[in-house]
Amino acid sequence: MTYDAARGTWLLTTPDTRYLLRTDPDGSPRHVAWGTPEAVAAHADAGALTSPGNANSFAGDGVADELGIETGARFGPAGLQVRFADGTRGAQWGPAAHEISTGPDNSDGHLVIRLQDRRYPLSAELHYRVYQDTDVIERWTVLANDGHEPISVGRLDSAAWSLPRLTDYRMSHVVGGWNHEFQPRRGQVPVAETVFTSRRGLTGHQANPWLAIDDGTADEDRGAVWSTALAWSGSWRITLHRDPSDRVTWTGGFGHEGIGWTLAPGQSLATPVFAGLHTTGGFGGAARAWHDYVRRHVSPTPHEDRPVVYNSWEATGFAVDEAGQLRLAEAAAGIGIELFVLDDGWFGGRRDDTAGLGDWQPYPGAFPQGLEPLVEKVHQLGMRFGLWVEPEMVNADSDLYRAHPDWVVHTPNRDPTELRHQLMLNYGRADVAEWAHQWLDQLVREYGIDFLKWDANRAVTDAGWPGHPDPDRLWIDHTRAVYRIMDQLRADHPRLRIEACAGGGGRADLGVLARTDQVWTSDNTDPVDRLAIQHGFGMVFPAEVMAAWVTDSPNIATGRTTPLRFRFHVSMAGALGIGGKLTEWTPDELEEAAGFVAQYKRIRHVVQHGVLYRPSTEGRSTAVHYASADGAEHVVIAWRTATGFGLPQPLVRLSALDAEAEYYDVDRDVRISGAVARTGLEVELPGGDYGSALLHLRRV
């Protein structure tokens, strides 16, 4: 990071990109350029440093605010909206101060731009952090009330991002819902404001706080792509603005429209990180850069192999008892499972989803001696033991709710809304959050729990906080309390691992991944549907955090019948798990499953820690290609969902192979030319629909 006092500019340097910003004479931090070193230098030399411009209106070759405000000739979305006690709206900044700190050898850098309102006791800090090993730039904002009267905050975004002029603008994002999360969408950016948001108090199934922009010509392997991701697991909002002058900015942060907060005297509010990335390597290059960033700077366990999981939910539902779980555990151990997870139905009066949630003691009718005998047996079988919990929710038919009805999120004089027969606990309250931490800590400590599947099956409704002077703080404080509890559990139990779940993939973001080890990608385990879900998930998140189960056929979500081989090959592209009724599988199926589990363990280090490529294919097929960091090992998995008369075997172009090298196919005992495979390797799939194959290659 460098500061040019003569020009009043800051230059942020990453391995392959540059980010340039400055302040205007009025004190407003403004964006100048973001892209390759050559593009940023050319933009600076063209005079952008001296052009006054109007933020969001882009007069001449104008530049945009780094955080949009309401004052002056600004007509786009304002990322900072404030109202003072006398009714005055908006901030007007005085001259900016700054501080730059760096790591050893000037490696990583942290820039803080300090702003002070000209006439009111309001201050802000714009934070920028870069690393020597990634092109991702982290940004966030801290707002403070330095006076003696409260300040109302209608919006506090983490950052605003701006693009250079392009020939056109295309946006990429994901949409979906329960059971069909992470569906990729691409389309032209309209001349308008486009809002991406979750108003649900969770990251959401319907959208994800990730956005990518290109000029419409980028593909998987090449082209300039700018993308951003918000590290937040509650409600959020990103507003993309293409104005009539054909300039594009977007601003984002926590919270959604219609809510606001109060900054009391002496109080400050920090936003989550809104991270940004530029690459010239197309959408594949962007995905690989995000994966690398997650591993280096987000994940708490980046170098660990994720265990092969067995989960009891689809096998038993709520019909849980000790004897049945022991039979499943023995079958799971027999096929090589490493982590056995007891799902819902083990506690309180939990015989269905209408009762018992919140009463976190083992159900005596199912576990007369508690969980200890089951946990001990699972450990004796050589597996770790995991447990499903849903700490943030409660049934009205529970001892907890009868004792503490005031603990739930509710609005006075309004009928409560139950979703899945559940109400939501208010973790913004310190006493409720402390109760949750205490019982979770006791559970893990008493039974030696190795793994928690932390679920959250409902959205926030009736969002009130009776008696609190700033009730909309619920939208922030609840999520931050979830973070604190997870962080404390991990600190107190270093061997504990956590999976994030919210009715499937409703809580998947960089914020929750900073304190969990993987994400339950979707409740939909149909392997055909999972191909699209896993493709969208992989736009940002790496394979080792993508939990993927092999379940029974026909699938309970779709009724589709698929071969066991196909189901395994889809799930082996992520963190493999099994969720079928193993006690009803035939001996042949168990033997086949054991073979796939053993094969997965041989390739796991490549899939979970390798570099992802999505090769182009022919023949109604799709494929993924994982390469080890040194290029010595490769795993290719190809699928074809439907065959046809005369349809040839798929050609998969493995562009990540070295054209000068030969590769040994471990399972087929043949050698493959890297040059031939780069132009198109024929992958032999079984006949009929739902054919799949896995190749494990080692460089000779």
XYZ file of C-alpha atoms in Angstrom:
700
model
C 0.000 0.000 0.000
C 1.326 3.434 -0.906
C 0.118 6.998 -0.471
C 0.969 9.751 -2.980
C 0.683 12.992 -1.012
C 1.037 15.169 -4.116
C -1.935 13.568 -5.786
C -3.803 12.575 -2.644
C -4.104 8.972 -3.816
C -3.794 5.548 -2.263
C -2.670 2.574 -4.320
C -3.518 -0.945 -3.133
C -1.374 -3.666 -4.653
C -2.201 -7.368 -4.877
C -0.226 -9.997 -6.828
C -2.025 -9.369 -10.139
C -4.262 -6.320 -9.620
C -4.211 -2.712 -8.497
C -6.851 -0.595 -6.760
C -6.547 3.215 -6.855
C -8.597 5.718 -4.865
C -8.321 9.362 -3.806
C -10.141 12.094 -1.941
C -11.900 15.027 -3.549
C -11.361 18.554 -2.255
C -14.637 18.153 -0.353
C -13.100 15.248 1.609
C -15.066 12.448 -0.035
C -13.054 9.287 -0.782
C -13.509 8.475 -4.470
C -12.801 5.464 -6.595
C -10.333 5.900 -9.459
C -9.577 2.487 -10.968
C -9.574 -1.262 -10.260
C -8.066 -3.883 -12.532
C -4.764 -5.036 -13.972
C -1.645 -2.972 -13.203
C -1.528 -1.775 -16.820
C -5.195 -0.756 -16.884
C -4.981 1.148 -13.598
C -1.796 2.956 -14.681
C -3.395 3.919 -17.995
C -6.514 5.162 -16.235
C -4.450 7.301 -13.879
C -2.363 8.699 -16.726
C -5.538 9.615 -18.628
C -6.353 12.280 -16.024
C -8.893 10.579 -13.781
C -6.949 11.790 -10.753
C -7.758 15.403 -11.441
C -11.285 15.134 -12.834
C -13.740 16.422 -10.199
C -16.764 14.387 -11.307
C -19.968 13.844 -9.364
C -20.412 10.577 -7.562
C -23.163 8.424 -9.049
C -23.685 10.896 -11.896
C -20.262 10.498 -13.541
C -19.942 13.918 -15.130
C -17.147 13.844 -17.703
C -14.795 11.051 -16.657
C -16.070 11.317 -13.093
C -15.424 8.908 -10.278
C -17.725 7.355 -7.711
C -17.794 7.466 -3.931
C -16.101 4.671 -2.020
C -19.132 4.854 0.261
C -22.109 6.738 -1.161
C -23.573 9.557 0.954
C -26.784 11.577 0.668
C -25.433 15.117 0.411
C -24.397 17.015 -2.722
C -25.270 16.145 -6.326
C -25.511 12.443 -5.666
C -28.488 10.605 -7.081
C -27.550 6.940 -6.886
C -27.945 4.512 -3.980
C -26.398 5.864 -0.782
C -24.532 3.311 1.283
C -24.498 5.668 4.291
C -27.774 7.241 5.393
C -27.871 9.164 8.680
C -30.166 11.643 10.422
C -29.027 13.872 13.278
C -31.092 14.908 16.285
C -32.045 18.251 14.686
C -33.400 16.490 11.568
C -30.415 17.131 9.305
C -29.732 14.241 6.937
C -26.509 12.985 5.388
C -22.805 13.365 6.016
C -20.401 15.986 4.676
C -16.801 15.009 5.206
C -13.912 17.265 6.042
C -10.303 16.554 5.045
C -9.436 12.879 5.353
C -6.685 11.400 7.488
C -5.256 7.944 7.017
C -3.064 5.243 8.501
C -1.258 2.419 6.697
C 0.065 -0.645 8.480
C 1.862 -3.572 6.891
C 2.997 -7.032 7.796
C 6.577 -8.315 7.799
C 8.536 -7.297 4.700
C 5.695 -4.942 3.725
C 3.647 -7.986 2.746
C 0.024 -7.691 3.854
C -1.411 -4.190 4.139
C -4.192 -2.429 6.034
C -5.351 1.057 5.106
C -7.710 3.065 7.329
C -9.154 6.305 5.931
C -10.552 8.416 8.755
C -13.390 10.825 8.017
C -14.996 13.454 10.225
C -18.201 15.306 9.447
C -17.621 19.040 9.023
C -20.257 20.155 11.508
C -21.591 17.146 13.407
C -19.904 14.698 15.790
C -19.995 11.826 13.299
C -16.869 9.958 12.227
C -16.242 7.037 9.915
C -13.370 4.715 9.127
C -13.089 3.063 5.716
C -10.946 -0.056 6.034
C -9.047 -1.805 3.227
C -6.957 -4.936 3.665
C -4.833 -6.730 1.074
C -2.697 -9.849 1.262
C 0.446 -10.908 -0.553
C -1.077 -14.253 -1.621
C -4.471 -13.286 -3.058
C -6.070 -10.662 -5.287
C -9.073 -10.419 -2.949
C -9.435 -7.012 -1.275
C -11.299 -6.873 2.034
C -13.279 -3.738 2.866
C -15.451 -2.667 5.776
C -16.658 0.481 7.530
C -16.845 1.643 11.153
C -19.233 4.494 12.030
C -19.059 6.335 15.370
C -21.123 8.884 17.277
C -18.655 11.242 18.972
C -21.290 13.583 20.383
C -23.902 13.769 23.116
C -27.116 13.104 21.155
C -28.249 9.962 19.336
C -27.782 9.622 15.573
C -30.210 7.588 13.463
C -28.638 5.279 10.881
C -30.875 4.255 7.999
C -28.159 2.432 6.069
C -24.543 1.506 6.724
C -22.971 -0.460 3.900
C -19.580 -2.084 4.096
C -18.307 -0.671 0.794
C -19.168 0.508 -2.708
C -17.441 -0.929 -5.772
C -17.017 0.648 -9.214
C -16.132 -0.603 -12.680
C -14.233 0.996 -15.531
C -16.164 1.747 -18.697
C -16.924 -1.485 -20.555
C -18.579 -2.142 -23.900
C -21.470 -3.727 -22.011
C -22.209 -5.084 -18.559
C -23.380 -8.568 -17.630
C -24.215 -9.727 -14.117
C -23.804 -13.231 -12.715
C -25.442 -14.333 -9.480
C -27.370 -17.254 -7.995
C -31.079 -17.666 -7.232
C -33.181 -20.489 -5.857
C -35.255 -21.659 -2.959
C -35.477 -24.535 -0.525
C -34.288 -27.728 -2.274
C -32.958 -25.831 -5.317
C -30.336 -23.419 -4.019
C -27.422 -21.843 -5.936
C -28.969 -21.801 -9.417
C -26.623 -19.721 -11.631
C -28.118 -16.802 -13.583
C -26.496 -14.450 -16.065
C -28.014 -11.459 -17.805
C -27.383 -7.933 -19.001
C -27.243 -5.255 -16.329
C -30.234 -2.967 -16.985
C -30.031 0.830 -16.867
C -31.656 0.880 -13.447
C -31.033 -0.087 -9.858
C -31.053 -3.863 -9.383
C -31.403 -5.083 -5.817
C -30.170 -8.418 -4.503
C -31.297 -9.040 -0.952
C -32.348 -11.323 1.858
C -34.970 -10.031 4.306
C -35.087 -13.325 6.183
C -32.504 -12.871 8.922
C -30.421 -15.567 7.187
C -28.170 -15.542 4.147
C -31.069 -17.141 2.297
C -31.971 -19.871 -0.178
C -33.376 -17.369 -2.670
C -30.144 -15.430 -3.221
C -26.565 -15.294 -1.997
C -24.509 -12.138 -1.267
C -22.174 -12.772 -4.196
C -22.166 -10.867 -7.476
C -19.924 -10.915 -10.561
C -19.804 -8.436 -13.450
C -18.150 -8.745 -16.852
C -18.566 -7.160 -20.295
C -20.588 -10.057 -21.664
C -17.676 -11.848 -23.329
C -16.001 -13.640 -20.417
C -16.233 -17.417 -20.376
C -14.997 -20.167 -18.089
C -11.329 -19.752 -19.002
C -10.736 -16.146 -20.074
C -12.028 -12.614 -19.773
C -12.064 -9.845 -17.185
C -14.425 -10.500 -14.268
C -15.052 -8.343 -11.185
C -16.792 -10.099 -8.281
C -17.645 -9.392 -4.655
C -18.865 -11.438 -1.685
C -20.296 -10.264 1.641
C -19.185 -12.043 4.824
C -22.532 -11.943 6.603
C -25.075 -14.581 7.675
C -28.099 -12.388 8.387
C -30.242 -10.113 6.241
C -28.306 -8.248 3.567
C -28.722 -5.985 0.564
C -26.599 -5.288 -2.523
C -27.724 -2.562 -4.927
C -26.272 -2.585 -8.445
C -26.615 0.720 -10.343
C -26.128 1.259 -14.063
C -26.841 4.901 -14.818
C -27.854 6.489 -18.152
C -24.227 7.524 -18.687
C -23.416 3.786 -18.753
C -21.333 3.675 -15.595
C -21.760 0.870 -13.075
C -21.362 0.790 -9.302
C -22.715 -1.415 -6.551
C -22.959 -0.990 -2.808
C -23.728 -3.592 -0.164
C -23.827 -4.546 3.455
C -25.912 -5.985 6.251
C -29.591 -5.275 6.801
C -32.373 -4.641 4.303
C -34.562 -1.677 3.443
C -37.015 -0.327 5.995
C -34.936 -0.956 9.093
C -32.471 1.289 10.872
C -30.376 1.648 13.963
C -29.536 4.286 16.532
C -25.990 5.214 17.439
C -26.042 6.329 21.053
C -23.441 8.871 22.244
C -20.033 7.242 22.290
C -21.255 4.195 20.374
C -19.793 2.775 17.152
C -20.994 0.222 14.649
C -18.723 -1.937 12.472
C -19.902 -3.619 9.307
C -18.974 -7.081 8.023
C -16.309 -7.490 5.359
C -17.398 -6.958 1.747
C -14.607 -8.586 -0.258
C -13.809 -7.869 -3.907
C -11.815 -9.666 -6.581
C -10.674 -8.886 -10.123
C -9.325 -11.511 -12.506
C -8.653 -11.867 -16.215
C -9.082 -15.654 -15.999
C -12.821 -15.771 -16.637
C -15.392 -17.267 -14.295
C -13.198 -20.300 -13.640
C -10.307 -18.057 -12.656
C -12.599 -16.099 -10.333
C -13.877 -19.296 -8.679
C -10.349 -20.603 -8.149
C -9.273 -17.276 -6.636
C -12.235 -17.296 -4.236
C -11.481 -20.915 -3.240
C -7.868 -20.044 -2.543
C -8.903 -17.009 -0.493
C -11.342 -19.085 1.601
C -8.608 -21.602 2.324
C -5.956 -19.032 3.182
C -7.936 -16.359 5.020
C -11.413 -17.592 5.999
C -11.611 -21.289 6.880
C -10.541 -22.272 10.424
C -9.369 -25.725 9.221
C -8.130 -25.295 5.651
C -5.646 -28.170 5.661
C -7.849 -30.824 7.270
C -9.382 -33.646 5.286
C -13.130 -33.600 5.825
C -14.245 -37.019 7.094
C -16.643 -39.287 5.224
C -19.937 -38.725 7.060
C -22.945 -40.879 7.757
C -26.115 -38.988 8.756
C -29.215 -40.754 10.071
C -31.927 -38.306 8.941
C -33.153 -39.864 5.710
C -32.867 -43.338 7.230
C -34.965 -42.737 10.357
C -36.588 -39.293 10.353
C -37.942 -38.788 13.860
C -38.150 -42.552 14.560
C -34.919 -42.483 16.535
C -33.875 -44.929 19.233
C -30.612 -46.298 20.565
C -30.931 -49.777 19.084
C -31.725 -48.470 15.593
C -28.859 -46.007 15.655
C -26.449 -48.732 16.801
C -27.446 -50.900 13.835
C -26.875 -47.972 11.471
C -23.527 -47.208 13.129
C -22.325 -50.780 12.668
C -23.343 -50.739 9.010
C -21.674 -47.354 8.519
C -18.421 -48.520 10.067
C -18.521 -51.559 7.800
C -18.298 -49.436 4.638
C -15.579 -47.132 5.949
C -17.497 -44.182 7.437
C -15.377 -41.894 9.637
C -18.017 -39.670 11.301
C -21.452 -40.853 12.441
C -24.031 -38.078 12.923
C -27.263 -38.549 14.868
C -29.772 -36.135 13.363
C -33.103 -34.734 14.634
C -35.356 -36.635 17.042
C -32.948 -37.488 19.868
C -34.077 -34.944 22.488
C -36.999 -33.745 24.604
C -40.447 -34.828 23.451
C -39.308 -34.723 19.826
C -41.434 -37.358 18.059
C -42.268 -35.026 15.155
C -41.576 -31.383 14.246
C -44.400 -29.957 16.393
C -42.836 -30.383 19.840
C -39.681 -30.622 21.910
C -37.438 -28.139 20.122
C -35.587 -26.231 22.850
C -35.503 -29.087 25.369
C -31.966 -30.292 24.763
C -31.814 -33.427 26.900
C -31.852 -36.946 25.423
C -35.358 -38.382 25.078
C -35.588 -41.093 27.789
C -37.893 -43.244 25.686
C -35.246 -43.515 22.978
C -32.063 -43.217 25.033
C -32.830 -44.468 28.560
C -29.193 -44.119 29.636
C -28.607 -40.880 27.760
C -26.363 -40.646 24.731
C -23.278 -42.081 26.402
C -23.742 -45.736 25.303
C -24.258 -44.735 21.661
C -21.345 -42.301 21.656
C -19.082 -44.887 23.277
C -20.056 -47.563 20.749
C -19.522 -45.214 17.805
C -16.067 -44.355 19.088
C -15.301 -48.070 19.618
C -16.224 -48.652 15.977
C -13.485 -46.199 15.003
C -15.753 -43.303 14.071
C -16.209 -39.805 15.429
C -19.625 -38.868 16.787
C -21.704 -35.925 15.638
C -25.044 -34.496 16.670
C -27.740 -32.383 14.999
C -28.824 -29.261 16.899
C -31.023 -26.288 16.103
C -30.083 -23.892 18.892
C -31.825 -20.744 17.613
C -35.356 -22.165 17.412
C -38.054 -23.393 19.779
C -41.429 -25.133 19.555
C -44.329 -23.561 21.400
C -44.940 -27.085 22.716
C -41.751 -27.276 24.757
C -40.721 -26.836 28.347
C -38.393 -24.006 27.302
C -41.156 -21.944 25.726
C -43.528 -22.564 28.603
C -40.856 -21.280 31.001
C -39.615 -18.367 28.859
C -42.205 -17.202 26.301
C -40.570 -13.766 26.372
C -37.351 -15.197 24.892
C -38.747 -15.476 21.375
C -38.580 -12.827 18.687
C -41.992 -11.169 18.643
C -43.774 -7.895 18.001
C -46.193 -6.638 20.672
C -49.889 -6.770 19.741
C -49.239 -8.984 16.708
C -50.023 -12.673 16.335
C -46.831 -14.734 16.132
C -45.975 -16.550 12.923
C -44.871 -20.156 13.209
C -42.780 -21.672 10.427
C -42.300 -25.441 10.571
C -44.113 -25.140 13.927
C -41.181 -23.086 15.211
C -40.565 -19.727 16.813
C -37.173 -18.028 16.899
C -35.187 -17.241 20.022
C -33.756 -13.746 20.362
C -30.008 -14.158 20.708
C -29.685 -10.397 20.817
C -30.622 -10.820 24.466
C -27.503 -11.619 26.455
C -29.357 -13.996 28.785
C -30.739 -16.071 25.901
C -27.378 -16.262 24.144
C -25.686 -17.258 27.400
C -28.270 -20.015 27.970
C -27.573 -21.364 24.476
C -23.833 -21.383 24.979
C -24.135 -23.103 28.348
C -26.200 -26.055 27.157
C -24.147 -26.496 23.982
C -20.915 -26.416 25.962
C -22.287 -28.917 28.482
C -23.516 -31.233 25.716
C -20.168 -31.276 23.931
C -18.236 -31.672 27.180
C -20.451 -34.347 28.761
C -20.673 -36.673 25.784
C -17.420 -35.935 23.989
C -19.206 -34.660 20.881
C -16.850 -34.321 17.916
C -19.154 -32.581 15.438
C -22.261 -30.385 15.496
C -24.631 -30.019 12.575
C -25.999 -26.544 13.422
C -29.352 -26.087 11.692
C -31.761 -23.139 11.400
C -35.040 -24.068 9.749
C -36.943 -20.811 9.738
C -36.607 -17.187 8.749
C -37.128 -14.157 10.975
C -40.702 -12.853 11.093
C -42.496 -10.466 13.461
C -39.097 -8.950 14.168
C -39.608 -7.106 17.415
C -37.655 -6.687 20.612
C -40.065 -5.380 23.264
C -38.490 -3.007 25.747
C -35.318 -2.449 23.745
C -34.622 1.190 22.783
C -33.291 0.153 19.367
C -35.318 -2.946 18.382
C -33.921 -3.209 14.839
C -30.567 -4.111 16.377
C -32.067 -7.604 16.452
C -31.089 -8.008 12.778
C -27.420 -7.488 13.658
C -27.080 -8.635 17.249
C -28.665 -12.064 16.746
C -26.257 -13.020 13.954
C -23.253 -11.724 15.858
C -24.319 -13.727 18.918
C -24.443 -16.887 16.770
C -20.890 -16.085 15.654
C -19.738 -15.551 19.249
C -21.232 -18.827 20.464
C -19.624 -20.791 17.639
C -16.292 -19.056 18.235
C -16.413 -19.766 21.965
C -17.318 -23.411 21.473
C -14.394 -23.864 19.110
C -12.029 -22.109 21.510
C -13.155 -24.256 24.445
C -13.242 -27.502 22.430
C -10.426 -27.368 19.857
C -11.335 -30.762 18.368
C -14.962 -29.798 17.771
C -16.012 -29.336 14.143
C -19.209 -27.595 12.997
C -21.352 -27.827 9.877
C -23.505 -24.810 8.962
C -27.031 -25.668 7.884
C -30.232 -23.674 7.448
C -32.908 -25.915 5.998
C -30.219 -26.888 3.505
C -28.056 -24.159 1.976
C -29.766 -21.156 3.566
C -26.681 -20.078 5.527
C -23.666 -20.226 3.218
C -21.382 -17.203 3.179
C -17.898 -16.056 4.091
C -19.067 -14.993 7.561
C -20.290 -18.379 8.747
C -17.406 -20.162 7.005
C -14.970 -18.291 9.258
C -16.221 -20.424 12.184
C -17.532 -23.620 10.565
C -15.832 -26.392 8.624
C -18.415 -27.138 5.957
C -21.902 -26.248 4.749
C -24.906 -28.479 4.187
C -25.401 -27.487 0.565
C -29.053 -28.448 0.134
C -31.715 -30.735 1.601
C -32.148 -31.979 -1.967
C -29.882 -34.998 -2.396
C -31.156 -35.955 -5.863
C -27.881 -36.330 -7.800
C -29.178 -34.769 -11.015
C -30.446 -31.685 -9.195
C -27.236 -31.611 -7.181
C -25.133 -31.107 -10.327
C -26.611 -27.621 -10.831
C -26.650 -26.849 -7.105
C -22.993 -27.827 -6.700
C -21.983 -25.880 -9.808
C -23.495 -22.663 -8.404
C -22.072 -23.306 -4.936
C -18.606 -23.718 -6.437
C -18.658 -20.213 -7.916
C -17.298 -19.012 -4.550
C -16.932 -21.921 -2.137
C -14.355 -24.751 -2.408
C -15.127 -28.463 -2.537
C -14.065 -29.301 1.016
C -16.851 -27.162 2.516
C -19.541 -28.597 0.173
C -21.262 -31.443 2.033
C -22.716 -33.945 -0.443
C -24.589 -37.124 0.488
C -25.368 -40.383 -1.251
C -28.954 -41.286 -0.324
C -31.517 -43.890 -1.274
C -33.141 -44.323 -4.668
C -35.832 -43.372 -5.617
C -34.882 -39.996 -4.145
C -37.276 -38.666 -1.498
C -37.330 -35.161 -3.025
C -37.854 -35.997 -6.718
C -38.804 -39.675 -6.926
C -36.010 -40.136 -9.472
C -34.242 -43.489 -9.666
C -30.484 -43.381 -10.293
C -27.665 -45.935 -10.037
C -25.572 -46.060 -6.874
C -22.471 -45.386 -8.980
C -23.930 -42.128 -10.321
C -24.993 -41.002 -6.846
C -21.515 -41.637 -5.468
C -19.754 -39.886 -8.327
C -21.849 -36.740 -7.805
C -21.171 -36.687 -4.063
C -17.471 -37.495 -4.467
C -17.067 -34.061 -6.072
C -17.406 -32.517 -2.603
C -17.153 -33.582 1.046
C -18.594 -37.082 0.751
C -21.371 -38.266 3.014
C -23.973 -41.041 3.066
C -27.525 -40.701 4.299
C -29.351 -43.836 3.144
C -31.022 -46.677 5.039
C -27.880 -48.787 5.223
C -29.622 -51.540 7.173
C -31.839 -52.115 4.116
C -29.068 -52.048 1.488
C -28.214 -55.379 -0.106
C -24.823 -57.010 0.471
C -23.871 -56.097 -3.095
C -24.815 -52.457 -2.532
C -22.827 -52.318 0.708
C -19.817 -53.844 -1.019
C -20.087 -51.374 -3.898
C -20.454 -48.481 -1.443
C -17.387 -49.607 0.505
C -15.412 -49.609 -2.730
C -16.439 -46.050 -3.549
C -15.669 -44.861 -0.008
C -12.200 -46.418 -0.232
C -11.649 -44.816 -3.639
C -12.754 -41.429 -2.290
C -10.241 -41.660 0.535
C -7.506 -42.230 -2.068
C -8.476 -39.109 -4.038
C -9.806 -36.932 -1.199
C -6.653 -34.828 -0.893
C -6.990 -33.823 -4.548
C -10.729 -33.087 -4.459
C -10.770 -31.270 -1.130
C -7.499 -29.359 -1.436
C -6.976 -29.181 -5.165
C -7.667 -26.581 -7.822
C -11.070 -26.781 -9.541
C -11.503 -26.631 -13.305
C -14.821 -26.995 -15.091
C -13.795 -28.428 -18.461
C -15.806 -28.046 -21.633
C -17.489 -31.282 -22.714
C -19.485 -32.773 -25.555
C -22.199 -35.408 -25.642
C -24.805 -34.101 -23.163
C -22.278 -34.400 -20.382
C -20.749 -32.299 -17.630
C -17.521 -32.743 -15.718
C -15.301 -31.353 -12.997
C -11.524 -31.577 -12.872
C -9.508 -31.239 -9.667
C -5.737 -30.789 -9.878
C -3.301 -30.969 -6.994
C -1.439 -27.734 -6.337
C 1.760 -29.114 -7.878
C -0.046 -30.584 -10.884
C 1.134 -34.114 -10.084
C -2.331 -35.612 -9.470
C -5.685 -35.054 -11.142
C -9.227 -36.276 -10.539
C -11.815 -35.990 -13.309
C -15.481 -36.863 -12.714
C -17.861 -36.884 -15.687
C -21.634 -37.356 -15.736
C -24.262 -37.803 -18.435
C -27.857 -37.582 -17.248
C -29.557 -38.725 -20.451
C -28.344 -40.767 -23.386
C -29.576 -40.835 -26.985
C -29.284 -42.910 -30.120
C -25.918 -42.446 -31.798
C -24.652 -40.258 -28.983
C -20.861 -40.641 -28.716
C -18.916 -40.941 -25.503
C -18.197 -37.470 -24.097
C -15.033 -35.608 -24.983
C -13.664 -33.779 -21.934
C -11.033 -31.114 -22.568
C -8.552 -31.150 -19.708
C -6.826 -27.815 -20.195
C -5.091 -28.018 -16.793
C -2.905 -30.918 -17.893
C 0.649 -30.315 -19.078
C 0.829 -30.837 -22.847
C 4.419 -32.045 -22.514
C 3.645 -34.680 -19.873
C 2.163 -38.158 -19.753
C -0.312 -39.250 -17.101
C -0.968 -42.648 -15.605
C -4.627 -43.660 -15.168
C -4.443 -45.317 -11.742
C -7.617 -47.405 -11.999
C -7.329 -48.451 -15.671
C -3.553 -49.009 -15.839
C -3.060 -46.971 -19.018
C -1.048 -43.914 -19.987
C -2.614 -40.746 -21.357
C -0.940 -37.976 -23.346
C -1.386 -34.549 -21.808
C -1.477 -32.990 -25.270
C -4.285 -35.328 -26.404
C -6.277 -34.834 -23.198
C -6.096 -31.066 -23.585
C -7.777 -31.295 -26.995
C -10.352 -33.788 -25.780
C -10.207 -37.036 -23.813
C -12.924 -39.578 -24.532
C -14.414 -40.704 -21.232
C -16.146 -44.070 -21.348
C -19.486 -43.966 -19.559
C -21.819 -46.910 -18.912
C -24.728 -47.258 -21.324
C -28.129 -45.758 -20.580
C -29.145 -42.705 -18.598
C -27.232 -41.513 -15.542
C -23.824 -42.669 -16.666
C -20.716 -41.508 -14.838
C -17.006 -42.144 -14.588
C -14.093 -41.086 -12.393
C -10.487 -40.832 -13.575
C -7.538 -40.632 -11.196
C -4.433 -39.485 -13.067
C -0.829 -39.182 -11.896
C 1.830 -37.385 -13.878
C 4.519 -39.788 -15.039
